[in-house]
CSV table of C-alpha atoms and ligand atoms in Angstrom, one decimal:
chain,number,residue,atom,x,y,z
A,11,MET,CA,-5.6,-28.6,13.7
A,12,GLY,CA,-4.5,-28.3,9.9
A,13,SER,CA,-1.3,-28.4,8.5
A,14,TYR,CA,1.8,-26.0,8.5
A,15,GLU,CA,4.1,-25.6,5.6
A,16,ARG,CA,7.2,-23.2,5.3
A,17,PRO,CA,8.8,-23.9,1.7
A,18,ALA,CA,12.0,-22.7,0.8
A,19,ALA,CA,11.1,-23.1,-2.9
A,20,LEU,CA,8.4,-20.9,-4.9
A,21,GLY,CA,7.7,-24.2,-6.8
A,22,ALA,CA,6.8,-26.1,-3.6
A,23,ALA,CA,4.4,-23.2,-2.5
A,24,LEU,CA,2.8,-22.9,-6.0
A,25,GLU,CA,2.7,-26.7,-5.9
A,26,ALA,CA,1.0,-26.7,-2.3
A,27,LEU,CA,-1.6,-24.3,-3.5
A,28,GLU,CA,-2.5,-25.9,-6.6
A,29,ALA,CA,-3.0,-28.9,-4.6
A,30,GLY,CA,-5.1,-27.2,-1.9
A,31,ALA,CA,-7.1,-25.5,-4.7
A,32,ARG,CA,-7.9,-28.8,-6.5
A,33,SER,CA,-9.3,-30.5,-3.8
A,34,GLY,CA,-11.2,-27.5,-2.3
A,35,ARG,CA,-9.2,-26.4,0.8
A,36,PRO,CA,-6.7,-24.2,-0.1
A,37,PRO,CA,-4.3,-23.4,2.3
A,38,VAL,CA,-4.2,-19.8,3.8
A,39,ILE,CA,-0.9,-17.7,3.3
A,40,VAL,CA,0.9,-16.2,5.8
A,41,ALA,CA,3.9,-13.9,5.9
A,42,GLY,CA,4.8,-11.9,8.8
A,43,ALA,CA,1.3,-13.1,10.0
A,44,THR,CA,0.8,-9.6,12.0
A,45,ASP,CA,-2.6,-9.2,10.1
A,46,HIS,CA,-3.3,-13.1,10.3
A,47,TYR,CA,-3.3,-13.6,13.7
A,48,PRO,CA,-5.2,-11.0,15.4
A,49,THR,CA,-8.3,-12.0,13.4
A,50,ARG,CA,-8.2,-15.9,14.9
A,51,VAL,CA,-7.6,-14.7,18.4
A,52,GLY,CA,-9.8,-17.2,20.6
A,53,ARG,CA,-11.2,-19.0,17.6
A,54,VAL,CA,-10.7,-22.4,16.8
A,55,VAL,CA,-8.3,-22.7,13.8
A,56,ASP,CA,-8.4,-25.8,11.6
A,57,GLU,CA,-7.0,-24.2,8.5
A,58,ASP,CA,-4.1,-25.3,6.3
A,59,VAL,CA,-1.2,-22.6,6.7
A,60,LEU,CA,1.4,-22.0,4.0
A,61,ASP,CA,4.0,-19.7,5.3
A,62,VAL,CA,5.9,-17.9,2.6
A,63,SER,CA,8.4,-16.0,4.8
A,64,GLY,CA,11.1,-18.3,4.3
A,65,LEU,CA,11.0,-18.5,0.5
A,66,VAL,CA,14.5,-18.0,-0.8
A,67,GLY,CA,14.7,-15.0,-3.5
A,68,MET,CA,11.9,-13.3,-1.8
A,69,ARG,CA,13.7,-10.6,0.2
A,70,GLY,CA,15.7,-7.3,-0.7
A,71,LEU,CA,14.2,-4.6,-2.3
A,72,HIS,CA,16.1,-3.8,-5.7
A,73,PRO,CA,16.0,-2.2,-9.2
A,74,ILE,CA,15.1,-3.8,-12.2
A,75,ALA,CA,14.5,-2.6,-15.6
A,76,GLY,CA,12.3,0.2,-15.5
A,77,GLY,CA,11.8,0.8,-11.7
A,78,TRP,CA,12.2,-1.3,-8.4
A,79,TRP,CA,10.9,-4.3,-7.2
A,80,ILE,CA,9.7,-5.1,-3.7
A,81,PRO,CA,9.6,-8.8,-3.3
A,82,SER,CA,6.9,-10.5,-1.2
A,83,ALA,CA,9.1,-11.1,1.8
A,84,VAL,CA,10.1,-7.5,2.2
A,85,THR,CA,9.0,-6.2,5.5
A,86,TRP,CA,8.3,-2.5,6.5
A,87,THR,CA,11.8,-2.4,8.3
A,88,GLU,CA,13.5,-3.1,5.1
A,89,LEU,CA,12.1,-0.6,3.1
A,90,VAL,CA,12.9,2.0,5.6
A,91,GLU,CA,16.4,0.8,5.8
A,92,ALA,CA,16.5,0.6,1.8
A,93,ARG,CA,18.4,3.6,-0.2
A,94,LEU,CA,15.6,4.6,-2.5
A,95,PRO,CA,14.5,7.3,-4.9
A,96,ALA,CA,12.6,10.6,-3.0
A,97,ALA,CA,9.7,9.3,-4.7
A,98,PHE,CA,9.6,6.5,-2.2
A,99,ASP,CA,9.7,8.9,0.7
A,100,GLY,CA,5.8,8.6,1.2
A,101,LEU,CA,5.8,5.0,1.3
A,102,LYS,CA,8.8,5.2,3.9
A,103,ARG,CA,6.9,7.5,6.0
A,104,ALA,CA,3.7,5.3,5.9
A,105,ALA,CA,6.3,2.2,7.0
A,106,ARG,CA,7.5,4.0,10.0
A,107,ALA,CA,3.5,4.4,11.0
A,108,VAL,CA,2.5,0.8,10.6
A,109,GLY,CA,2.0,-0.5,14.0
A,110,GLY,CA,5.0,-0.2,16.3
A,111,LEU,CA,8.7,-1.3,15.5
A,112,GLN,CA,7.9,-5.2,16.3
A,113,ILE,CA,5.1,-5.1,13.6
A,114,GLN,CA,7.5,-3.1,11.3
A,115,ASN,CA,9.7,-5.8,11.5
A,116,ARG,CA,7.4,-8.8,10.8
A,117,GLY,CA,4.9,-7.0,8.5
A,118,THR,CA,5.6,-7.0,4.8
A,119,VAL,CA,4.4,-4.6,2.1
A,120,VAL,CA,3.1,-7.5,0.2
A,121,GLY,CA,0.9,-8.7,3.2
A,122,ASN,CA,-0.6,-5.0,3.6
A,123,VAL,CA,-1.6,-5.1,0.2
A,124,CYS,CA,-3.1,-8.5,0.1
A,125,ASN,CA,-5.0,-8.1,3.3
A,126,ALA,CA,-7.0,-5.6,1.2
A,127,SER,CA,-8.1,-3.3,4.3
A,128,PRO,CA,-9.3,0.2,3.7
A,129,ALA,CA,-7.3,1.5,6.2
A,130,ALA,CA,-3.9,-0.4,4.9
A,131,ASP,CA,-1.1,2.6,5.2
A,132,GLY,CA,0.7,1.1,2.0
A,133,MET,CA,-2.1,1.5,-0.6
A,134,PRO,CA,-2.3,5.3,-1.4
A,135,ASN,CA,1.3,5.5,-1.6
A,136,LEU,CA,1.3,2.5,-3.9
A,137,LEU,CA,-1.4,3.6,-5.8
A,138,ALA,CA,0.4,7.0,-6.3
A,139,LEU,CA,3.3,5.3,-7.5
A,140,ASP,CA,1.3,3.2,-10.1
A,141,ALA,CA,2.5,-0.1,-8.7
A,142,ILE,CA,2.0,-3.4,-10.5
A,143,VAL,CA,1.5,-6.8,-8.6
A,144,GLU,CA,2.7,-9.8,-9.7
A,145,LEU,CA,0.9,-13.0,-9.5
A,146,ALA,CA,2.4,-16.7,-9.9
A,147,SER,CA,0.7,-20.1,-9.8
A,148,VAL,CA,1.9,-23.3,-11.4
A,149,ARG,CA,-0.3,-21.9,-14.6
A,150,GLY,CA,2.1,-19.0,-14.9
A,151,THR,CA,2.5,-15.5,-14.1
A,152,ARG,CA,0.2,-12.4,-14.5
A,153,ARG,CA,0.7,-8.7,-13.7
A,154,LEU,CA,-2.2,-6.3,-12.3
A,155,PRO,CA,-2.2,-2.9,-11.5
A,156,ILE,CA,-2.7,-2.4,-7.9
A,157,GLY,CA,-5.7,-0.7,-8.2
A,158,GLU,CA,-7.2,-3.2,-10.3
A,159,PHE,CA,-5.9,-6.0,-7.8
A,160,VAL,CA,-7.4,-4.8,-4.6
A,161,THR,CA,-11.3,-5.1,-5.3
A,162,GLY,CA,-12.9,-4.3,-2.1
A,163,ASN,CA,-12.8,-4.2,1.5
A,164,ARG,CA,-10.6,-7.5,2.1
A,165,THR,CA,-11.5,-8.6,-1.5
A,166,THR,CA,-8.9,-9.1,-4.5
A,167,LEU,CA,-8.5,-10.7,-7.6
A,168,ARG,CA,-6.2,-13.3,-6.5
A,169,GLU,CA,-7.2,-16.7,-7.4
A,170,PRO,CA,-6.9,-19.6,-4.6
A,171,ASP,CA,-3.8,-21.3,-6.7
A,172,GLU,CA,-2.0,-17.6,-6.8
A,173,LEU,CA,0.8,-16.3,-4.6
A,174,VAL,CA,1.8,-12.5,-4.9
A,175,THR,CA,5.6,-12.7,-5.9
A,176,GLY,CA,6.0,-9.1,-5.5
A,177,VAL,CA,5.2,-5.7,-6.4
A,178,PHE,CA,6.9,-3.7,-9.6
A,179,VAL,CA,7.2,0.4,-8.7
A,180,PRO,CA,8.0,2.2,-12.3
A,181,ASP,CA,10.7,4.6,-12.3
A,182,ALA,CA,8.9,8.0,-11.3
A,183,GLY,CA,11.7,9.9,-12.7
A,184,GLU,CA,14.6,11.9,-11.0
A,185,SER,CA,12.4,15.0,-10.1
A,186,ALA,CA,9.7,13.2,-8.5
A,187,THR,CA,9.0,13.7,-4.6
A,188,SER,CA,6.4,12.1,-2.7
A,189,THR,CA,5.1,12.2,0.9
A,190,PHE,CA,2.3,10.9,3.0
A,191,VAL,CA,-0.3,12.3,5.7
A,192,LYS,CA,-2.0,10.0,8.1
A,193,LEU,CA,-4.5,11.1,10.4
A,194,GLY,CA,-5.3,9.2,13.5
A,195,SER,CA,-6.8,9.7,17.1
A,196,ARG,CA,-3.0,9.6,18.0
A,197,ALA,CA,0.3,9.9,16.4
A,198,TYR,CA,1.5,6.5,16.8
A,199,LEU,CA,0.0,2.8,16.9
A,200,VAL,CA,-3.1,3.8,15.4
A,201,ILE,CA,-5.4,3.0,12.4
A,202,SER,CA,-5.8,5.9,10.2
A,203,ILE,CA,-9.1,7.7,10.1
A,204,ALA,CA,-7.7,9.3,6.9
A,205,MET,CA,-4.5,9.6,5.0
A,206,VAL,CA,-3.2,10.8,1.9
A,207,ALA,CA,-0.2,10.2,-0.6
A,208,ALA,CA,0.9,12.1,-3.3
A,209,VAL,CA,3.8,11.7,-5.9
A,210,VAL,CA,4.7,14.5,-8.1
A,211,ALA,CA,7.2,15.4,-10.8
A,212,ARG,CA,8.3,18.6,-12.3
A,213,ASP,CA,10.4,20.3,-15.0
A,214,ARG,CA,13.1,22.8,-14.6
A,215,ALA,CA,11.1,25.7,-14.4
A,216,GLY,CA,9.2,23.9,-11.2
A,217,ARG,CA,5.9,23.5,-13.4
A,218,ILE,CA,4.2,20.3,-12.2
A,219,THR,CA,4.6,17.4,-15.1
A,220,SER,CA,2.7,14.8,-13.3
A,221,ALA,CA,0.9,14.8,-10.4
A,222,ARG,CA,-0.7,11.4,-8.5
A,223,VAL,CA,-2.8,11.6,-5.4
A,224,ALA,CA,-4.3,9.1,-3.6
A,225,VAL,CA,-6.6,9.0,-0.6
A,226,GLY,CA,-6.9,6.0,1.7
A,227,ALA,CA,-9.5,5.1,4.4
A,228,CYS,CA,-12.3,6.9,2.7
A,229,SER,CA,-13.6,4.2,0.5
A,230,PRO,CA,-13.4,0.4,0.4
A,231,VAL,CA,-10.2,1.1,-1.5
A,232,ALA,CA,-8.1,3.4,-1.6
A,233,GLN,CA,-8.9,6.0,-4.4
A,234,ARG,CA,-6.6,8.3,-6.7
A,235,LEU,CA,-8.1,11.9,-7.3
A,236,PRO,CA,-7.9,12.0,-11.4
A,237,ASP,CA,-9.7,15.1,-11.6
A,238,LEU,CA,-7.7,16.9,-8.9
A,239,GLU,CA,-4.4,15.2,-10.8
A,240,ALA,CA,-5.3,16.9,-14.1
A,241,ALA,CA,-6.1,20.5,-12.3
A,242,LEU,CA,-2.3,20.5,-11.1
A,243,GLY,CA,-0.8,19.4,-14.5
A,244,GLY,CA,1.3,22.6,-15.6
A,245,ARG,CA,1.0,24.4,-12.2
A,246,PRO,CA,3.8,25.8,-10.3
A,247,LEU,CA,5.0,23.4,-7.2
A,248,ARG,CA,5.3,26.3,-4.8
A,249,PRO,CA,3.4,27.4,-1.4
A,250,GLY,CA,-0.3,28.2,-2.2
A,251,LEU,CA,-0.5,24.9,-4.3
A,252,GLY,CA,-3.0,23.3,-1.8
A,253,GLU,CA,-5.6,26.0,-2.4
A,254,LEU,CA,-6.6,24.7,-5.9
A,255,VAL,CA,-8.4,21.8,-4.1
A,256,ARG,CA,-12.1,22.0,-4.0
A,257,ASP,CA,-14.6,19.4,-2.5
A,258,GLU,CA,-15.6,18.1,-6.1
A,259,HIS,CA,-12.1,17.0,-6.6
A,260,LEU,CA,-12.7,14.7,-3.5
A,261,ALA,CA,-16.5,13.8,-4.9
A,262,SER,CA,-15.6,10.0,-5.9
A,263,LEU,CA,-14.6,9.3,-2.1
A,264,SER,CA,-17.6,7.1,-0.1
A,265,PRO,CA,-16.4,7.6,3.7
A,266,ILE,CA,-18.3,5.6,6.4
A,267,ASP,CA,-19.4,6.4,10.0
A,268,ASP,CA,-17.3,3.9,12.2
A,269,VAL,CA,-15.9,3.8,15.8
A,270,ARG,CA,-12.9,6.0,14.9
A,271,ALA,CA,-15.1,8.8,13.3
A,272,SER,CA,-18.1,9.9,11.3
A,273,ALA,CA,-18.1,9.8,7.2
A,274,GLU,CA,-18.6,13.8,7.4
A,275,TYR,CA,-15.6,14.3,9.5
A,276,ARG,CA,-13.3,12.0,7.3
A,277,ARG,CA,-15.0,13.6,4.1
A,278,ARG,CA,-13.5,17.2,5.8
A,279,ALA,CA,-10.4,15.4,7.0
A,280,ALA,CA,-9.4,14.2,3.6
A,281,LEU,CA,-9.9,17.6,1.9
A,282,VAL,CA,-7.2,19.2,4.7
A,283,LEU,CA,-5.0,16.2,4.4
A,284,VAL,CA,-4.9,16.5,0.5
A,285,ARG,CA,-3.8,20.4,0.9
A,286,ARG,CA,-1.6,19.6,3.6
A,287,THR,CA,0.2,16.9,1.5
A,288,LEU,CA,0.3,19.0,-1.6
A,289,GLU,CA,1.7,22.2,0.8
A,290,GLU,CA,4.2,19.7,2.0
A,291,LEU,CA,5.8,19.1,-1.2
A,292,ALA,CA,5.7,22.7,-2.9
A,293,ALA,CA,7.5,23.7,0.6
A,294,GLY,CA,10.2,20.9,0.2
A,295,ALA,CA,10.5,22.0,-3.5
A,296,ALA,CA,10.7,25.8,-2.6
A,297,GLU,CA,13.4,24.5,-0.2
A,298,ALA,CA,15.5,22.5,-2.7
A,299,GLY,CA,15.2,25.6,-4.8
B,21,LIG,C1,-0.4,-4.4,16.4
B,21,LIG,C2,-0.6,-3.9,15.2
B,21,LIG,C3,-0.9,-2.6,14.6
B,21,LIG,C4,-0.8,-2.6,13.2
B,21,LIG,N1,-1.0,-1.3,12.9
B,21,LIG,C5,-1.0,-0.8,11.2
B,21,LIG,C6,-0.9,0.2,10.9
B,21,LIG,O1,-0.7,1.5,11.7
B,21,LIG,N2,-1.2,0.7,9.4
B,21,LIG,C7,-1.3,-0.6,8.8
B,21,LIG,O2,-1.7,-0.5,7.4
B,21,LIG,N3,-1.3,-2.0,8.6
B,21,LIG,C8,-1.4,-2.2,10.6
B,21,LIG,N4,-1.2,-3.5,10.7
B,21,LIG,C9,-1.5,-4.6,10.0
B,21,LIG,C10,-0.5,-5.3,9.6
B,21,LIG,O3,0.9,-5.0,10.3
B,21,LIG,C11,0.2,-4.7,8.1
B,21,LIG,O4,-0.9,-5.0,6.9
B,21,LIG,C12,1.2,-5.8,7.3
B,21,LIG,O5,1.8,-5.4,6.4
B,21,LIG,C13,0.9,-7.1,7.0
B,21,LIG,O6,1.8,-7.6,6.7
B,21,LIG,P1,1.8,-9.4,6.9
B,21,LIG,O7,3.4,-9.9,6.2
B,21,LIG,O8,2.5,-9.5,8.3
B,21,LIG,O9,0.6,-10.1,6.6
B,21,LIG,P2,0.0,-11.4,7.0
B,21,LIG,O10,-0.7,-11.5,8.1
B,21,LIG,O11,1.1,-12.5,7.1
B,21,LIG,O12,-1.1,-11.5,5.5
B,21,LIG,C14,-1.8,-10.7,5.4
B,21,LIG,C15,-2.8,-11.2,4.6
B,21,LIG,O13,-2.2,-11.5,3.2
B,21,LIG,C16,-2.0,-12.2,2.4
B,21,LIG,N5,-0.8,-12.5,1.9
B,21,LIG,C17,0.5,-12.2,2.7
B,21,LIG,N6,1.2,-12.4,1.9
B,21,LIG,C18,1.1,-12.8,0.6
B,21,LIG,C19,1.2,-13.0,-0.8
B,21,LIG,N7,2.7,-13.3,-0.8
B,21,LIG,N8,0.6,-14.0,-1.6
B,21,LIG,C20,-0.6,-13.6,-1.3
B,21,LIG,N9,-1.4,-13.5,-0.2
B,21,LIG,C21,-0.6,-13.0,0.9
B,21,LIG,C22,-2.5,-13.5,3.8
B,21,LIG,O14,-3.3,-14.5,3.3
B,21,LIG,C23,-3.5,-12.5,4.7
B,21,LIG,O15,-4.8,-12.5,3.9
B,21,LIG,C24,-0.9,-3.5,12.4
B,21,LIG,C25,-1.3,-4.8,12.8
B,21,LIG,C26,-1.2,-5.2,14.2
B,21,LIG,C27,-0.9,-6.5,15.1
């Protein structure tokens, strides 16, 4: 049986990580443990566990210079309940789709990112929000764009002595709206077959000034669609916008066949979901006037 530590001070957590990394046996970090435990059911586990859920100062999503700070212990429920600009509506919708309420009460946004599942519902939204991950160790802190931090299926650039302290989301501007569309085999408590998040800003004339669109569960890491984003620039944000989306815009995706869906189904679903996402944002803009 390994050791279990739940420090209150960040410094103590970083020292525990450094000592573990130096000895060649870094502790496994857990926050809500909702990804951690299901992968260990029925296994003899002797790893050392560093529980970061008790770290002081790691709760409470709040504004900071130039944007918003999501500290490492912020749960999906806290995110849903926070007063946030419309650019976060997509991430909030994803939060409501992560498991059931019990999972949302324990599971963290940062845990979702660090677990690096291709089907992590937070990832497309955080990519579309241009989020930045902050890592700390006794050596100092560093920041990485989220798209660089997650490198593949269950792999990230985190070093064994590093802890993710939170995620910074730059201000997307007052006009920015967002949404998230998820496809699963049923409406709730389901792992995504494909999902799409978009954050779109517009000028006073209703023309798109910036569009960020990301697809999840159709490649090892959720992906932005830069060609589509470029094609959307300058277009009026109004119904019919989805017709602009072509197969070529999704060419960089590499969906797989698995128990949930075939690669071909995922590719077609992603196209439909991207169109729906844009139509939803256009309908919202039309309603707002
Ligand atoms: C029944 C059920 C349903 C689920 N449904 C969904 C769903 O619909 N969509 C979805 O996306 N996910 C789902 N999940 C997965 C999970 O709940 C989420 O990914 C959740 O956000 C994970 O957060 P956590 O705090 O529990 O992570 P943990 O399990 O504590 O950690 C996850 C990983 O991140 C690492 N980690 C955590 N915090 C840090 C940190 N601060 N620094 C460095 N590494 C860290 C851990 O070492 C671990 O590798 C579900 C899980 C269950 C059990």
